[in-house]
CSV table of C-alpha atoms in Angstrom, one decimal:
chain,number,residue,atom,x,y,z
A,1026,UNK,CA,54.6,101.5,24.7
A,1027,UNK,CA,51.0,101.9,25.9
A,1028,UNK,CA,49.7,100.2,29.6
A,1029,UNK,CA,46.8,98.0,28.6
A,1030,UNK,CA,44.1,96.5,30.8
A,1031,UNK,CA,44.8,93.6,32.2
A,1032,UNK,CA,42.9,90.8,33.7
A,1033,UNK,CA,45.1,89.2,36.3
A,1034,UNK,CA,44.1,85.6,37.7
A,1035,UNK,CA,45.6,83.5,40.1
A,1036,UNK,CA,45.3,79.5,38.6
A,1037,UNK,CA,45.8,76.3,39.6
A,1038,UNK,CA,47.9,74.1,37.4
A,1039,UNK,CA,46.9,70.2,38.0
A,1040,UNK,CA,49.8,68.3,36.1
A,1041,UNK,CA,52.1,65.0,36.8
A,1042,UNK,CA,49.6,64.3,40.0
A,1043,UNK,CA,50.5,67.4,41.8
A,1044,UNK,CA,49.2,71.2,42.0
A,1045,UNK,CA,51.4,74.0,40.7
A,1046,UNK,CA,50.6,77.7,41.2
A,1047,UNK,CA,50.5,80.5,38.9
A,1048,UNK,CA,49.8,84.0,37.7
A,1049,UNK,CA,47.8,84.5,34.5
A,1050,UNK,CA,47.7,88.1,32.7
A,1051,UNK,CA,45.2,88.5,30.0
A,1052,UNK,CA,45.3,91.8,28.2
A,1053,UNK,CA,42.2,93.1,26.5
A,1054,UNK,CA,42.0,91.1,22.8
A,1055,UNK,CA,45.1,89.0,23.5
A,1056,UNK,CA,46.6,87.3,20.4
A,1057,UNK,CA,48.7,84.6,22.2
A,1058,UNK,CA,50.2,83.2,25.4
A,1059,UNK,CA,53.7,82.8,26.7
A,1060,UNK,CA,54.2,80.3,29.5
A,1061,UNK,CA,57.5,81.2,31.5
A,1062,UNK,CA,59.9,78.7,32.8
A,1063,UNK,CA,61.7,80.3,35.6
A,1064,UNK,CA,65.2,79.6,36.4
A,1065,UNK,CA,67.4,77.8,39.1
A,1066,UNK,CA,66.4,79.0,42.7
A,1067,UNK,CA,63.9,81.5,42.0
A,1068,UNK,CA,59.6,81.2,40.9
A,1069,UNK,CA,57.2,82.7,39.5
A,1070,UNK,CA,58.2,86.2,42.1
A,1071,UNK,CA,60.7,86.4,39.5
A,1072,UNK,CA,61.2,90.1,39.4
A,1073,UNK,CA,62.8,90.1,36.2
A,1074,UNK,CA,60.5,87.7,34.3
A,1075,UNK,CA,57.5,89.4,35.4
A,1076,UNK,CA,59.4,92.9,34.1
A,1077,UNK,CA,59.4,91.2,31.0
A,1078,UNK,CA,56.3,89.5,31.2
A,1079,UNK,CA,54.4,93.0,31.6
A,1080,UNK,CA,56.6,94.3,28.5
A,1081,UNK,CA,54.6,91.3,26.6
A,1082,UNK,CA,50.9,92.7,28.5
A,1083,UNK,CA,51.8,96.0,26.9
A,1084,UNK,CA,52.4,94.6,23.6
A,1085,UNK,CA,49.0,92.9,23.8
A,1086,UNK,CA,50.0,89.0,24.5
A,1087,UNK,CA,49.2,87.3,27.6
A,1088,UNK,CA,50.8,85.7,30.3
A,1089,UNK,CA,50.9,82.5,32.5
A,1090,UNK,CA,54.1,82.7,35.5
A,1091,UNK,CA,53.9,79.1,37.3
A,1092,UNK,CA,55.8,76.9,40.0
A,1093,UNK,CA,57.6,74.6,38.5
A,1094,UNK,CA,58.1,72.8,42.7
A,1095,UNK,CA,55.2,72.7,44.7
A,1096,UNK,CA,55.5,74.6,48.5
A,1097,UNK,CA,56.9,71.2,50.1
A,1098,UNK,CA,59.5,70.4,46.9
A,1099,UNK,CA,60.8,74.5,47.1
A,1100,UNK,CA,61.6,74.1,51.2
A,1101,UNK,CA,64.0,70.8,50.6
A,1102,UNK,CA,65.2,72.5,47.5
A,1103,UNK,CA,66.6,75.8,49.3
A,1104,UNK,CA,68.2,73.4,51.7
A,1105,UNK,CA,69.7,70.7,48.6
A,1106,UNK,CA,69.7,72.7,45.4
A,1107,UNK,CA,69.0,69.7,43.8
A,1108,UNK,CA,65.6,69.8,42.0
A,1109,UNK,CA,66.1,72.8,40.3
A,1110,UNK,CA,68.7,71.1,38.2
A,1111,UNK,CA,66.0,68.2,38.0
A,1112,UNK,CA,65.8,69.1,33.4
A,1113,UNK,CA,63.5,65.6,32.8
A,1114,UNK,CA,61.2,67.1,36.1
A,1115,UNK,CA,60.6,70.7,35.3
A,1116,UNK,CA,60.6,69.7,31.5
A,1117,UNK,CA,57.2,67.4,32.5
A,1118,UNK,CA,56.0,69.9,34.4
A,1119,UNK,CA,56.4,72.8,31.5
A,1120,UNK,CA,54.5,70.5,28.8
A,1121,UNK,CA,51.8,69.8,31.6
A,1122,UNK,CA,51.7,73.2,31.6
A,1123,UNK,CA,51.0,73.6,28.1
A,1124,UNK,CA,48.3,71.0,28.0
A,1125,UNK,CA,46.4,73.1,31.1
A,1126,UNK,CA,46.4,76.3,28.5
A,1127,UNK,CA,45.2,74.7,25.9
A,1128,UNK,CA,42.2,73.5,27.8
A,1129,UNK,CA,41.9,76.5,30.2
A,1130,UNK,CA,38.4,78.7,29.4
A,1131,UNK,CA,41.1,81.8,30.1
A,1132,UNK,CA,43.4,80.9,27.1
A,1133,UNK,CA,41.8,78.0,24.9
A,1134,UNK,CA,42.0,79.1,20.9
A,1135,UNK,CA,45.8,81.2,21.9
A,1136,UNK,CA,48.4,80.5,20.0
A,1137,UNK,CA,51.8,79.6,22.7
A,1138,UNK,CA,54.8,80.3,22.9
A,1139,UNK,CA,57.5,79.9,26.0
A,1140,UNK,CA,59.9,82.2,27.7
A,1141,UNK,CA,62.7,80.3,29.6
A,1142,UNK,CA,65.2,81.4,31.9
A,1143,UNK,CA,68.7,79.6,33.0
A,1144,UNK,CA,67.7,76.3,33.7
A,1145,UNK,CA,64.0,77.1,32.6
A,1146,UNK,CA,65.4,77.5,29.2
A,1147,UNK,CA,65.8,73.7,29.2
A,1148,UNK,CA,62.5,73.1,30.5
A,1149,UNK,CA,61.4,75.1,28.1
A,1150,UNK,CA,63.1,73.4,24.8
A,1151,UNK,CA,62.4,70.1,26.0
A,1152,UNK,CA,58.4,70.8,26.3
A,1153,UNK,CA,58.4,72.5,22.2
A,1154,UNK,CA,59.9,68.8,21.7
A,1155,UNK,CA,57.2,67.2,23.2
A,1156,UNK,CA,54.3,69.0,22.3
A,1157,UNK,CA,55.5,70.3,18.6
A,1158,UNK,CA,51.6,70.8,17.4
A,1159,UNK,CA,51.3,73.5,20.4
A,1160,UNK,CA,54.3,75.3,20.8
A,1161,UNK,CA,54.6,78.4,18.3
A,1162,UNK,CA,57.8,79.6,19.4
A,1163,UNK,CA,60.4,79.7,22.4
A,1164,UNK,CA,62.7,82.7,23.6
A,1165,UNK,CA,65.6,81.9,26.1
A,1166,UNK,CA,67.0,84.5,28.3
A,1167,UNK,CA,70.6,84.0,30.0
A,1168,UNK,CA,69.4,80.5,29.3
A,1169,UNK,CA,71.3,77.1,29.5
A,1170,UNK,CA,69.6,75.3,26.2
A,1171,UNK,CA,72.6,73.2,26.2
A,1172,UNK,CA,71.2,71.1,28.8
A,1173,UNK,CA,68.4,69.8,26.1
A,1174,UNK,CA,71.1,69.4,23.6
A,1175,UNK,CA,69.2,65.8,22.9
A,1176,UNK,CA,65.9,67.2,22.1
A,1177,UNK,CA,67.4,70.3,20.2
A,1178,UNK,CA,67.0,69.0,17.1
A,1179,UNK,CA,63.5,67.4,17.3
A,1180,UNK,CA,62.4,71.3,18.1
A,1181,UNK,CA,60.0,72.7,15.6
A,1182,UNK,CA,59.5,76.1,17.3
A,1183,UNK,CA,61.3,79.7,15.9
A,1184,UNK,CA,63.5,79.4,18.9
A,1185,UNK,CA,65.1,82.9,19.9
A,1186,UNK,CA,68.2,82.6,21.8
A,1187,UNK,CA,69.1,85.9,24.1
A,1188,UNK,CA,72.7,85.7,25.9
A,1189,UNK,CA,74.5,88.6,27.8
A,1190,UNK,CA,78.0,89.5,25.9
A,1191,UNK,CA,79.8,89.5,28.8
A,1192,UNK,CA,78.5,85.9,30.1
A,1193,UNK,CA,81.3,84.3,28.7
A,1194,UNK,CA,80.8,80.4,29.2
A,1195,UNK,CA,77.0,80.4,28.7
A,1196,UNK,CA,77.7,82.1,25.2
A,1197,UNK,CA,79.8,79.0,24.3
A,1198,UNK,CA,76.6,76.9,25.6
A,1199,UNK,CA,74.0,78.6,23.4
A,1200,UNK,CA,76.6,78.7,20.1
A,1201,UNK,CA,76.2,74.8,20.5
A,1202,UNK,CA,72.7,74.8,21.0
A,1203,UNK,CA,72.0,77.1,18.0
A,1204,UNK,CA,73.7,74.5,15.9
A,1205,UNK,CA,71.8,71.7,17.2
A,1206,UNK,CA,68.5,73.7,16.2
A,1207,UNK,CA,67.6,72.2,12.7
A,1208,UNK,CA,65.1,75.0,12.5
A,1209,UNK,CA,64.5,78.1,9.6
A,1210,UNK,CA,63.9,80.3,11.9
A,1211,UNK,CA,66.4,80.0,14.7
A,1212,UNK,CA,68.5,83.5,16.3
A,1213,UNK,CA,71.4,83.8,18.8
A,1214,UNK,CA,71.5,87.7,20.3
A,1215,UNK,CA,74.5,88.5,22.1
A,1216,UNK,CA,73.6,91.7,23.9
A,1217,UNK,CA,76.4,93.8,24.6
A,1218,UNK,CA,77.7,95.0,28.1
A,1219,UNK,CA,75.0,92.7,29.8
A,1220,UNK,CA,76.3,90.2,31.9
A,1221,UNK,CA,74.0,86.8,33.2
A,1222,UNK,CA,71.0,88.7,34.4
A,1223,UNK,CA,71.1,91.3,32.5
A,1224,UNK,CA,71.9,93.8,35.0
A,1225,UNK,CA,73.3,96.4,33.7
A,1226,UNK,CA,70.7,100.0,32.9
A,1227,UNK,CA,68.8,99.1,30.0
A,1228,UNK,CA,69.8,95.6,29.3
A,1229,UNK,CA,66.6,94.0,30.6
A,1230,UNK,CA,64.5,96.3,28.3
A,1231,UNK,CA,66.4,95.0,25.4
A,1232,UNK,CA,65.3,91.7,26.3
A,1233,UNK,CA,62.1,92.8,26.9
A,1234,UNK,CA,62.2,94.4,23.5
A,1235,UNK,CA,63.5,91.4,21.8
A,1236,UNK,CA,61.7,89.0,23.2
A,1237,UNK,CA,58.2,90.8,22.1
A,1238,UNK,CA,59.2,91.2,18.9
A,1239,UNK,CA,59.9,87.6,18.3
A,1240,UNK,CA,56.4,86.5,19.9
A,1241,UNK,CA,54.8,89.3,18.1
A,1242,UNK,CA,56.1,87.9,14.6
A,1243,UNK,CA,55.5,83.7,15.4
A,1244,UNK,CA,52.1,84.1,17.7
A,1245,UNK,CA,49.8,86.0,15.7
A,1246,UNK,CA,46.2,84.3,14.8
């Protein structure tokens, strides 16, 4: 896949009273937006969304990598580990994140879809439930959908669930939340040999791989 140009912006994200930061990438003639919900512990350093997330540059769509805790809320979290299992929190701070895009100069007009990860996946699903008029379409990764198993079926977004074949347990999780998806365009991918992070050589590219393709197909203009 070809490197593209990319415009690279650091933003600030004004949502629920506080300020989030993020990283925007806009590729030249970008024909959509995917917001990423990182998981438990880690932000928008990510090393392995942003892999993925310049996959999606390459295949022309843009970007937006946020904070779902604010400086202050990520120091008492590394010492509690609770927030990041806060769902109804990060899920208000995803759809706020939504809202910013679809007012931002940078990405007004794009069509947007969201990327979640563990617990971001949750964040994630809950926000398509909220804002159903502005989410196109939602890819999981590793992702525990299970905990927005009330708001699954009130999802209106071609939802892509990706899950590692040997992460036994979370497969079992995203089986159920497949069910609870009362969508016509819904898909659970069980890659093999991966395990939760998708580790193992080449696993992440197929995640990469996958996850484009389902943006390319449900963001278009």
């Amino acid at each position: 896949m070809a490197h593209r140009t990319v415009q690279h912006d650091q933003v600030v994200i004004q949502t629920e009273g506080l300020t989030l930061e993020g990283d925007l990438q806009r590729p030249g003639g970008a024909t959509g937006l995917v917001i990423f919900a990182h998981g438990s512990g880690s932000s928008r350093h990510s090393s392995r969304n942003r892999y993925v997330a310049r996959n999606l540059n390459d295949a022309g769509l843009a970007t937006l990598l946020f904070d779902l805790l604010t400086g202050q809320e990520d120091v008492i979290d590394r010492q509690t580990r609770e927030l990041r299992f806060d769902i109804p929190m990060l899920s208000a701070r995803m759809a706020g994140a939504v809202d910013w895009a679809q007012k931002a100069l940078q990405t007004e007009g794009l069509r947007i879809g969201l990327f979640g990860a563990s617990t971001g996946a949750a964040a994630a699903l809950n926000a398509a439930a909220e804002r159903p008029a502005s989410v196109a379409a939602v890819v999981s990764r590793g992702g525990r959908p299970d905990l927005a198993a009330p708001n699954l079926p009130r999802v209106k977004a071609p939802t892509r669930l990706i899950v590692g074949g040997e992460d036994g347990p979370v497969i079992g999780m995203n089986r159920e939340a497949y069910d609870l998806l009362d969508l016509e365009n819904k898909d659970l991918t069980i890659v093999p040999g991966a395990t939760h992070l998708f580790e193992e050589p080449g696993k992440l590219d197929e995640v990469a791989r996958l996850t484009a393709e389902w943006f390319d197909r449900f963001l278009q203009p």
